[in-house]
Amino acid sequence: MKMAKVIHKHCDNCYSVHCQAPVNLSISCMVIKCHKHCGATFHMCKQDEHQLLCPYEMVPCLNVDFGCPLTMLRHKLAKHLEVCPASVVCCSQEWNRWPVHETDMTFYRKVSENLQLNTETNLDVALALRDQALLFQSIKMKNIFPEMMEDPVFQNISTGVNSPVKDAFCSLDFSEFTENVRAEMEGVEVSQEERNALAKNDNVASTKNYNTWERIFKKEDGCNQAVKNLNKEGKWEEKEEQKYLNCEVENRNSHKGAVSDTRNMDGATGLAPWQDGVLERLGKEVNIAEYNMYLVHNGAMLINFGQLAACTPREKDFVYGNLEPIEVQTVRSFNVPASYRAKRSHLKDPSHKAKTAHQSVDTADLGLSIEDLPKSEEVSATLLCSLEKELKGHFISESATTDGLYVNIGTQTYNFSSAPFKADASLADVIAERPCGLYFDVETESVTRRHNKMSSAFSYICGHSFRRDEYQSHFRNAHCDIQASLGGWYQQRCPLAYLGCTFSQIRFHPAGQQATIKYCQDVSTLVFQPHIPATLGDGGKSWSPRRSADFNGLSSLPLEILQHIAGYLDSFTLLQLSQVSHLMRDVCATLLQERGMVLLEWKKKTYSHGGSSWKSRKKIWRFSSLFSAVDRWSFSNVPSMSEHLKSCTFYQREERREPVALACLKEVRERHGKLKHER
């Protein structure tokens, strides 16, 4: 290990180039110049410090931890960062693409029928299909239609568990409830394979517990079962309480004969809830604990027979007649209790003249059976639900509270032919075996005020990685010149596209060379393809084994010549050339540090205590998808769109030979006749 030199006491504060201090091993040392010839002069003991600042010292790149293997002079670090292979920029260009309105589907149905057409030159359709595929892969069906997901393991045992235990879910005694559930579960015969599947399935226990407590706190089941339990328990407890009170009263009356005589004279001797004056008699004959116990067991009957008011005036203490279980899932799904009474001013508000009524409608009102109802289309229904959530902030038919009294409740049901869906199925998996169609608008939107782009499902990002010196060319050509001009400037469509015409033409090409911009589906990006003359190209001939010698002639060239030829190719062409053969891969590898980029592949590591961390697994060298930079565009030699309209099948001219009166012609004639008459 190299030990750092100790700086002398004098040298620590001395910065003079012409220092004349005597050399003393314990105080000072001699003044020297940098051996790298940078021009710096310093005391010898400061040489190690100067190596940290010397501009001519060889140092590794600042991005050495990110994969750059180059070393250079320190004063070249800043210039190197512009072309550093590890200085990678991820394009963050965003745009929005919305589903097509169902009233404008004529053109898109025609495009879907002719998707076999050249989508490489129809750039707007190709980019729309790319964004559509990304969205379909990201939409999980369980987030949109959770009620239509399948759970094979739980469905096998649900038939024997749900129905018998249903009554136990609302039991007031929790111990009785658990015993019933255990007893019913023991009565279900489950095979060893199903037990193993249940043990491995983490969702079964949570789903079963959720369904259990859902039934416990469900409003309708809770109320019905509570009434049944109260009726059953009320009869038995009423008899026991009546016996207990009668015995207690008889014991007291044996010592108070006057009270018994007075009660017999009044003719009211019972303590049943339907007898008049029962509460007054109880207040005089029993203590406060027994009085409260009587109210608890017979409160509902006392209210029904008018012995006790459910809502007492404000000047008196409020007494609850009964408590209602209310199902609360979210803030918006809260329902006003049935015992709530609106204020008189709300019920007689003169501004609300229309009468409101509770109306319940169902698909049964259509007079059709479930089998005769039309099937819903998965893509349209899923996009509609996603769009409703995107623009309005909630799903279709979600409960909404209009005020403190009224709640709008609706239920939207769907009938899909492919339901039930798998647990991890996406929309792309559902329609994987069907013909692909176009459901998104070919025109994009770069700025919007309708939603939050950070959490939007309809916002897309470029996401391609480039070297820092390549990003400027990519953003200018791909996004500004081409993608932003596909709506009629760079690519022009027939004016009758709304009727179904799919004709389009590219109006520009790179200046100074004959080339076109196409879409490459393999790398999902735009590429630059020059026009090869027939004398140099294949001449329209396809490849055959007899012509393989021509390709072998290129491979037989010296490595230096191949490297020189590859130096003229853009990054995307180098990326494709490296996949041709092992020789071409080796040729392109020599240009990686100069033209390529290095990326880190990260791997997540999970620890036994539950924590996790990310670690760089390896370095990946590759070329970007950048095509040759285009500094200037020229108009292509394509005919005018009017030439296409002459032969367009959707352009139907209407010829009229009968004379038609021009607008206001009658008024002009009358005015002309009046002037002529005055003359």
Coordinates of N, CA and C in Angstrom, one line a residue, residues 38-225:
C38 N 2.9 20.2 -17.3 CA 1.7 21.0 -17.4 C 2.0 22.5 -17.0
G39 N 3.2 22.8 -16.5 CA 3.6 24.1 -16.1 C 3.5 24.4 -14.7
A40 N 3.0 23.6 -13.9 CA 2.8 23.8 -12.4 C 4.1 23.6 -11.7
T41 N 4.4 24.5 -10.7 CA 5.6 24.4 -9.8 C 5.1 24.3 -8.4
F42 N 5.7 23.4 -7.6 CA 5.2 23.2 -6.2 C 6.4 22.5 -5.5
H43 N 6.2 22.4 -4.2 CA 7.1 21.7 -3.3 C 7.0 20.2 -3.6
M44 N 8.1 19.5 -3.4 CA 8.1 18.1 -3.8 C 7.1 17.2 -2.9
C45 N 6.9 17.7 -1.7 CA 6.0 16.9 -0.9 C 4.5 17.0 -1.3
K46 N 4.2 17.9 -2.2 CA 2.8 18.1 -2.7 C 2.6 17.4 -4.1
Q47 N 3.5 16.5 -4.5 CA 3.4 15.9 -5.8 C 2.2 15.0 -5.9
D48 N 1.9 14.2 -4.8 CA 0.7 13.4 -4.8 C -0.6 14.2 -4.9
E49 N -0.6 15.4 -4.3 CA -1.8 16.2 -4.4 C -2.0 16.8 -5.8
H50 N -0.9 17.1 -6.4 CA -0.9 17.6 -7.8 C -1.4 16.6 -8.8
Q51 N -1.1 15.3 -8.6 CA -1.6 14.3 -9.5 C -3.2 14.2 -9.5
L52 N -3.8 14.7 -8.5 CA -5.3 14.7 -8.4 C -5.8 15.9 -9.2
L53 N -5.0 16.8 -9.6 CA -5.4 18.0 -10.4 C -4.7 18.2 -11.7
C54 N -3.7 17.5 -12.0 CA -2.9 17.7 -13.2 C -3.7 17.4 -14.4
P55 N -3.8 18.3 -15.4 CA -4.6 18.1 -16.6 C -4.0 17.1 -17.5
Y56 N -2.8 16.7 -17.4 CA -2.1 15.7 -18.2 C -2.0 14.4 -17.6
E57 N -2.7 14.2 -16.5 CA -2.7 12.9 -15.8 C -3.7 11.9 -16.5
M58 N -3.3 10.7 -16.7 CA -4.2 9.7 -17.3 C -5.2 9.2 -16.2
V59 N -6.5 9.4 -16.5 CA -7.5 9.0 -15.6 C -8.6 8.3 -16.3
P60 N -9.4 7.4 -15.6 CA -10.5 6.8 -16.3 C -11.7 7.7 -16.5
C61 N -12.6 7.3 -17.4 CA -13.8 8.2 -17.7 C -14.6 8.3 -16.4
L62 N -15.3 9.4 -16.3 CA -16.2 9.7 -15.2 C -17.4 8.7 -15.1
N63 N -17.7 8.0 -16.3 CA -18.7 7.0 -16.3 C -18.2 5.6 -16.2
V64 N -17.0 5.4 -15.6 CA -16.4 4.1 -15.5 C -17.3 3.1 -14.7
D65 N -18.1 3.6 -13.7 CA -19.0 2.7 -13.0 C -20.2 2.3 -13.8
F66 N -20.4 3.1 -15.0 CA -21.6 2.8 -15.8 C -21.2 2.0 -17.1
G67 N -19.9 1.6 -17.2 CA -19.5 0.7 -18.2 C -18.4 1.3 -19.2
C68 N -18.1 2.5 -19.1 CA -17.1 3.1 -20.1 C -15.7 2.6 -19.7
P69 N -15.0 1.9 -20.6 CA -13.7 1.4 -20.3 C -12.5 2.3 -20.7
L70 N -12.8 3.5 -21.2 CA -11.7 4.3 -21.7 C -11.0 5.1 -20.6
T71 N -9.7 5.3 -20.9 CA -8.9 6.2 -20.0 C -8.3 7.3 -20.9
M72 N -8.1 8.5 -20.4 CA -7.7 9.6 -21.2 C -7.0 10.6 -20.3
L73 N -6.5 11.7 -20.9 CA -6.0 12.8 -20.1 C -7.1 13.6 -19.4
R74 N -6.8 14.1 -18.2 CA -7.9 14.7 -17.5 C -8.6 15.9 -18.2
H75 N -7.8 16.6 -19.0 CA -8.4 17.8 -19.6 C -9.3 17.4 -20.8
K76 N -9.3 16.1 -21.2 CA -10.2 15.7 -22.2 C -11.5 15.0 -21.7
L77 N -11.7 15.0 -20.4 CA -12.9 14.4 -19.9 C -14.2 15.0 -20.3
A78 N -14.2 16.4 -20.3 CA -15.4 17.1 -20.6 C -15.8 16.9 -22.1
K79 N -14.8 16.9 -23.0 CA -15.0 16.7 -24.4 C -15.5 15.2 -24.6
H80 N -14.9 14.3 -23.9 CA -15.3 12.9 -24.1 C -16.7 12.6 -23.7
L81 N -17.3 13.3 -22.7 CA -18.6 13.0 -22.3 C -19.6 13.2 -23.4
E82 N -19.3 14.0 -24.4 CA -20.3 14.2 -25.5 C -20.4 13.0 -26.3
V83 N -19.3 12.1 -26.4 CA -19.4 10.9 -27.2 C -19.1 9.7 -26.4
C84 N -19.3 9.8 -25.1 CA -19.0 8.6 -24.2 C -20.1 7.6 -24.4
P85 N -19.7 6.3 -24.6 CA -20.7 5.3 -24.9 C -21.6 5.0 -23.7
A86 N -21.1 5.3 -22.5 CA -21.9 5.1 -21.3 C -22.8 6.3 -20.9
S87 N -22.6 7.4 -21.7 CA -23.5 8.6 -21.5 C -24.7 8.4 -22.3
V88 N -25.7 7.7 -21.8 CA -26.9 7.3 -22.6 C -28.1 8.1 -22.2
V89 N -28.8 8.6 -23.2 CA -30.0 9.4 -22.9 C -31.3 8.6 -23.4
C90 N -32.2 8.5 -22.5 CA -33.5 7.8 -22.8 C -34.5 8.9 -23.3
C91 N -35.0 8.7 -24.5 CA -35.9 9.7 -25.0 C -37.2 9.7 -24.2
S92 N -37.6 10.9 -23.7 CA -38.8 11.0 -22.9 C -40.0 11.8 -23.6
Q93 N -39.9 11.8 -24.9 CA -41.0 12.4 -25.7 C -42.4 11.7 -25.4
E94 N -43.4 12.4 -25.1 CA -44.7 11.8 -24.8 C -45.8 12.3 -25.7
W95 N -46.8 11.5 -25.9 CA -47.9 11.9 -26.7 C -49.1 11.1 -26.2
N96 N -50.3 11.6 -26.6 CA -51.6 10.9 -26.2 C -52.2 10.4 -27.5
R97 N -52.8 9.2 -27.3 CA -53.6 8.6 -28.4 C -54.9 8.0 -27.9
W98 N -56.0 8.5 -28.4 CA -57.3 8.1 -27.8 C -58.0 7.1 -28.7
P99 N -58.9 6.3 -28.1 CA -59.7 5.4 -28.9 C -60.6 6.1 -29.9
V100 N -60.9 5.4 -31.0 CA -61.7 6.0 -32.0 C -63.2 6.1 -31.6
H101 N -63.9 7.2 -31.8 CA -65.3 7.3 -31.5 C -66.1 6.3 -32.4
E102 N -67.1 5.7 -31.9 CA -67.8 4.7 -32.6 C -68.5 5.2 -33.8
T103 N -68.7 6.5 -33.9 CA -69.4 7.1 -35.0 C -68.4 7.4 -36.2
D104 N -67.1 7.3 -35.9 CA -66.1 7.5 -37.0 C -65.3 6.2 -37.3
M105 N -66.0 5.1 -37.3 CA -65.3 3.8 -37.5 C -65.2 3.4 -39.0
T106 N -65.7 4.2 -39.9 CA -65.7 3.8 -41.3 C -64.3 3.6 -41.8
F107 N -63.5 4.6 -41.7 CA -62.1 4.5 -42.1 C -61.3 3.4 -41.4
Y108 N -61.5 3.2 -40.1 CA -60.8 2.3 -39.3 C -61.2 0.8 -39.6
R109 N -62.5 0.6 -39.9 CA -62.9 -0.7 -40.3 C -62.2 -1.1 -41.7
K110 N -62.1 -0.1 -42.6 CA -61.5 -0.4 -43.8 C -60.0 -0.7 -43.7
V111 N -59.4 0.1 -42.8 CA -58.0 -0.2 -42.5 C -57.8 -1.6 -41.9
S112 N -58.7 -1.9 -41.0 CA -58.6 -3.3 -40.3 C -58.7 -4.4 -41.3
E113 N -59.6 -4.2 -42.4 CA -59.8 -5.2 -43.4 C -58.6 -5.3 -44.3
N114 N -57.8 -4.3 -44.4 CA -56.6 -4.3 -45.4 C -55.3 -4.0 -44.6
L115 N -55.2 -4.7 -43.5 CA -53.9 -4.5 -42.7 C -52.8 -5.2 -43.4
Q116 N -53.1 -6.1 -44.4 CA -52.0 -6.7 -45.1 C -51.3 -5.7 -46.1
L117 N -51.9 -4.5 -46.3 CA -51.3 -3.6 -47.1 C -49.9 -3.1 -46.5
N118 N -49.2 -2.4 -47.3 CA -47.9 -2.0 -46.9 C -47.9 -1.0 -45.7
T119 N -47.9 -1.5 -44.5 CA -47.9 -0.7 -43.3 C -46.5 0.0 -43.0
E120 N -45.5 -0.4 -43.8 CA -44.2 0.3 -43.6 C -44.3 1.7 -44.1
T121 N -45.0 2.0 -45.2 CA -45.1 3.3 -45.7 C -46.3 4.1 -45.1
N122 N -47.3 3.4 -44.6 CA -48.4 4.0 -43.9 C -48.0 4.3 -42.5
L123 N -47.2 5.3 -42.3 CA -46.6 5.5 -41.0 C -47.6 5.8 -39.9
D124 N -48.6 6.5 -40.1 CA -49.6 6.8 -39.1 C -50.3 5.6 -38.6
V125 N -50.6 4.7 -39.5 CA -51.3 3.4 -39.1 C -50.3 2.5 -38.4
A126 N -49.1 2.5 -38.8 CA -48.1 1.6 -38.2 C -47.8 2.1 -36.8
L127 N -47.7 3.4 -36.6 CA -47.4 3.9 -35.2 C -48.6 3.7 -34.3
A128 N -49.8 3.8 -34.9 CA -51.1 3.6 -34.1 C -51.2 2.2 -33.6
L129 N -50.8 1.2 -34.5 CA -50.8 -0.2 -34.2 C -49.8 -0.5 -33.1
R130 N -48.7 0.2 -33.2 CA -47.7 -0.1 -32.1 C -48.2 0.4 -30.8
D131 N -48.7 1.6 -30.7 CA -49.3 2.1 -29.4 C -50.4 1.3 -28.9
Q132 N -51.2 0.8 -29.8 CA -52.4 -0.1 -29.5 C -51.9 -1.4 -28.9
A133 N -50.8 -2.0 -29.4 CA -50.3 -3.2 -28.9 C -49.7 -3.0 -27.5
L134 N -49.1 -1.9 -27.3 CA -48.5 -1.6 -25.9 C -49.6 -1.4 -24.9
L135 N -50.7 -0.8 -25.3 CA -51.8 -0.6 -24.3 C -52.5 -1.9 -24.0
F136 N -52.7 -2.7 -25.0 CA -53.4 -4.0 -24.8 C -52.6 -4.9 -23.9
Q137 N -51.3 -4.8 -24.0 CA -50.5 -5.6 -23.1 C -50.5 -5.1 -21.7
S138 N -50.7 -3.8 -21.5 CA -50.6 -3.2 -20.1 C -52.0 -3.3 -19.4
I139 N -53.1 -3.4 -20.1 CA -54.4 -3.5 -19.5 C -54.6 -4.9 -19.0
K140 N -54.8 -5.0 -17.7 CA -55.1 -6.3 -17.0 C -56.6 -6.4 -16.8
M141 N -57.2 -7.5 -17.2 CA -58.6 -7.7 -17.2 C -59.1 -7.7 -15.7
K142 N -58.3 -8.2 -14.8 CA -58.8 -8.2 -13.4 C -59.0 -6.8 -12.8
N143 N -58.3 -5.8 -13.4 CA -58.5 -4.4 -12.9 C -59.8 -3.8 -13.5
I144 N -60.3 -4.3 -14.7 CA -61.5 -3.7 -15.3 C -62.7 -4.6 -15.0
F145 N -62.6 -5.9 -15.1 CA -63.7 -6.8 -14.8 C -63.3 -7.8 -13.7
P146 N -63.2 -7.4 -12.5 CA -62.8 -8.4 -11.5 C -63.8 -9.5 -11.2
E147 N -65.1 -9.2 -11.6 CA -66.1 -10.2 -11.3 C -66.1 -11.3 -12.4
M148 N -65.3 -11.2 -13.4 CA -65.3 -12.1 -14.5 C -64.0 -12.9 -14.5
M149 N -63.3 -12.9 -13.4 CA -62.0 -13.7 -13.4 C -62.3 -15.1 -12.8
E150 N -61.6 -16.0 -13.3 CA -61.7 -17.4 -12.9 C -60.7 -17.8 -11.8
D151 N -61.2 -18.6 -10.9 CA -60.3 -19.1 -9.8 C -60.6 -20.6 -9.7
P152 N -59.9 -21.5 -10.4 CA -60.3 -22.9 -10.5 C -60.3 -23.6 -9.1
V153 N -59.2 -23.3 -8.3 CA -59.1 -24.0 -7.0 C -60.2 -23.7 -6.1
F154 N -60.5 -22.4 -6.0 CA -61.6 -22.0 -5.1 C -63.0 -22.3 -5.5
Q155 N -63.2 -22.4 -6.9 CA -64.5 -22.8 -7.4 C -64.8 -24.2 -7.1
N156 N -63.8 -25.1 -7.0 CA -64.1 -26.5 -6.7 C -64.7 -26.7 -5.3
I157 N -64.3 -25.9 -4.3 CA -64.8 -26.1 -3.0 C -65.9 -25.1 -2.6
S158 N -66.1 -24.1 -3.4 CA -67.1 -23.1 -3.1 C -68.5 -23.6 -3.1
T159 N -68.8 -24.6 -4.0 CA -70.1 -25.1 -4.1 C -70.6 -25.8 -2.8
G160 N -69.6 -26.4 -2.0 CA -70.0 -27.1 -0.8 C -69.8 -26.2 0.4
V161 N -69.4 -25.0 0.3 CA -69.1 -24.2 1.5 C -70.0 -23.0 1.6
N162 N -70.3 -22.3 0.5 CA -71.0 -21.0 0.5 C -72.4 -21.1 1.0
S163 N -73.2 -22.0 0.4 CA -74.6 -22.0 0.7 C -74.9 -22.5 2.1
P164 N -74.3 -23.5 2.7 CA -74.7 -23.9 4.0 C -74.3 -22.9 5.1
V165 N -73.1 -22.3 4.9 CA -72.6 -21.4 5.9 C -73.2 -20.0 5.8
K166 N -74.0 -19.8 4.8 CA -74.5 -18.4 4.6 C -75.3 -17.9 5.8
D167 N -76.0 -18.7 6.5 CA -76.8 -18.3 7.6 C -75.9 -18.0 8.8
A168 N -74.8 -18.7 8.9 CA -73.9 -18.5 10.0 C -73.1 -17.2 9.9
F169 N -73.0 -16.6 8.7 CA -72.2 -15.4 8.5 C -72.8 -14.2 9.3
C170 N -74.1 -14.2 9.6 CA -74.7 -13.1 10.2 C -75.1 -13.4 11.7
S171 N -74.5 -14.5 12.2 CA -74.7 -14.8 13.6 C -74.2 -13.8 14.5
L172 N -74.9 -13.5 15.6 CA -74.4 -12.5 16.5 C -73.3 -13.1 17.4
D173 N -73.3 -14.4 17.6 CA -72.2 -15.0 18.4 C -71.1 -15.4 17.5
F174 N -69.9 -14.7 17.7 CA -68.8 -15.0 16.8 C -68.2 -16.4 17.0
S175 N -68.2 -16.9 18.2 CA -67.8 -18.3 18.5 C -68.6 -19.3 17.7
E176 N -70.0 -19.1 17.8 CA -70.9 -19.9 17.0 C -70.6 -19.9 15.5
F177 N -70.3 -18.7 15.0 CA -70.0 -18.6 13.6 C -68.7 -19.4 13.2
T178 N -67.7 -19.3 14.0 CA -66.4 -20.0 13.7 C -66.6 -21.5 13.8
E179 N -67.4 -21.9 14.7 CA -67.7 -23.4 14.8 C -68.5 -23.9 13.6
N180 N -69.5 -23.1 13.2 CA -70.2 -23.5 12.0 C -69.4 -23.5 10.8
V181 N -68.5 -22.6 10.6 CA -67.6 -22.6 9.4 C -66.7 -23.8 9.5
R182 N -66.1 -24.1 10.7 CA -65.2 -25.2 10.8 C -66.0 -26.5 10.5
A183 N -67.2 -26.6 11.0 CA -68.0 -27.8 10.8 C -68.3 -28.0 9.3
E184 N -68.7 -26.9 8.6 CA -69.0 -27.0 7.2 C -67.8 -27.4 6.4
M185 N -66.6 -26.8 6.8 CA -65.4 -27.1 6.0 C -65.0 -28.5 6.2
E186 N -65.2 -29.1 7.4 CA -64.9 -30.5 7.6 C -65.8 -31.4 6.8
G187 N -67.0 -30.9 6.5 CA -68.0 -31.8 5.8 C -67.7 -31.8 4.3
V188 N -66.8 -30.9 3.8 CA -66.4 -30.9 2.4 C -65.2 -31.8 2.2
E189 N -65.4 -32.7 1.2 CA -64.3 -33.6 0.9 C -63.4 -33.0 -0.1
V190 N -62.1 -32.8 0.3 CA -61.1 -32.2 -0.6 C -60.0 -33.1 -0.8
S191 N -59.6 -33.4 -2.0 CA -58.6 -34.3 -2.3 C -57.2 -33.7 -1.9
Q192 N -56.2 -34.6 -1.9 CA -54.8 -34.2 -1.5 C -54.3 -33.2 -2.5
E193 N -54.6 -33.4 -3.8 CA -54.1 -32.5 -4.9 C -54.7 -31.1 -4.6
E194 N -56.0 -31.1 -4.3 CA -56.6 -29.8 -4.1 C -56.1 -29.1 -2.8
R195 N -55.7 -29.9 -1.8 CA -55.1 -29.3 -0.6 C -53.8 -28.7 -0.9
N196 N -53.0 -29.4 -1.7 CA -51.7 -28.9 -2.1 C -51.8 -27.6 -2.9
A197 N -52.8 -27.6 -3.8 CA -53.0 -26.4 -4.6 C -53.5 -25.2 -3.7
L198 N -54.3 -25.5 -2.7 CA -54.8 -24.5 -1.8 C -53.6 -24.0 -1.0
A199 N -52.7 -24.8 -0.6 CA -51.6 -24.4 0.2 C -50.7 -23.5 -0.6
K200 N -50.6 -23.7 -1.9 CA -49.7 -22.9 -2.7 C -50.3 -21.7 -3.2
N201 N -51.7 -21.6 -3.2 CA -52.4 -20.4 -3.7 C -52.6 -19.5 -2.5
D202 N -51.9 -18.3 -2.6 CA -52.1 -17.3 -1.6 C -53.4 -16.5 -1.6
N203 N -54.0 -16.6 -2.8 CA -55.2 -15.8 -3.0 C -56.5 -16.4 -2.4
V204 N -56.4 -17.8 -2.1 CA -57.6 -18.5 -1.7 C -58.0 -18.0 -0.3
A205 N -57.0 -18.0 0.6 CA -57.3 -17.6 2.0 C -57.8 -16.2 2.1
S206 N -57.2 -15.3 1.3 CA -57.6 -13.9 1.3 C -59.0 -13.7 0.7
T207 N -59.3 -14.5 -0.4 CA -60.6 -14.4 -1.0 C -61.7 -15.0 -0.1
K208 N -61.4 -16.1 0.5 CA -62.4 -16.7 1.4 C -62.7 -15.8 2.6
N209 N -61.6 -15.2 3.2 CA -61.9 -14.3 4.3 C -62.6 -13.0 3.8
Y210 N -62.3 -12.6 2.6 CA -63.0 -11.4 2.1 C -64.5 -11.7 1.9
N211 N -64.8 -12.9 1.3 CA -66.2 -13.2 1.1 C -66.9 -13.4 2.4
T212 N -66.2 -14.0 3.4 CA -66.8 -14.2 4.7 C -67.2 -12.9 5.4
W213 N -66.3 -12.0 5.5 CA -66.6 -10.7 6.1 C -67.5 -9.8 5.3
E214 N -67.5 -10.1 4.0 CA -68.4 -9.3 3.1 C -69.8 -9.7 3.4
R215 N -70.1 -11.0 3.7 CA -71.4 -11.4 4.0 C -71.8 -10.9 5.4
I216 N -70.8 -10.9 6.3 CA -71.2 -10.4 7.7 C -71.7 -9.0 7.7
F217 N -71.0 -8.1 6.9 CA -71.3 -6.7 6.9 C -72.1 -6.3 5.8
K218 N -72.6 -7.2 5.0 CA -73.5 -6.8 3.9 C -74.8 -6.4 4.4
K219 N -75.3 -5.3 4.0 CA -76.5 -4.6 4.6 C -77.7 -5.5 4.6
E220 N -78.1 -6.0 3.4 CA -79.4 -6.7 3.3 C -79.3 -8.0 4.2
D221 N -78.2 -8.8 4.0 CA -78.1 -10.1 4.7 C -78.0 -9.8 6.2
G222 N -77.3 -8.8 6.6 CA -77.1 -8.5 8.0 C -78.4 -8.1 8.7
C223 N -79.2 -7.3 8.0 CA -80.5 -6.8 8.6 C -81.5 -8.0 8.7
N224 N -81.5 -8.8 7.6 CA -82.5 -10.0 7.6 C -82.1 -11.0 8.7
Q225 N -80.8 -11.3 8.8 CA -80.4 -12.2 9.8 C -80.6 -11.7 11.2

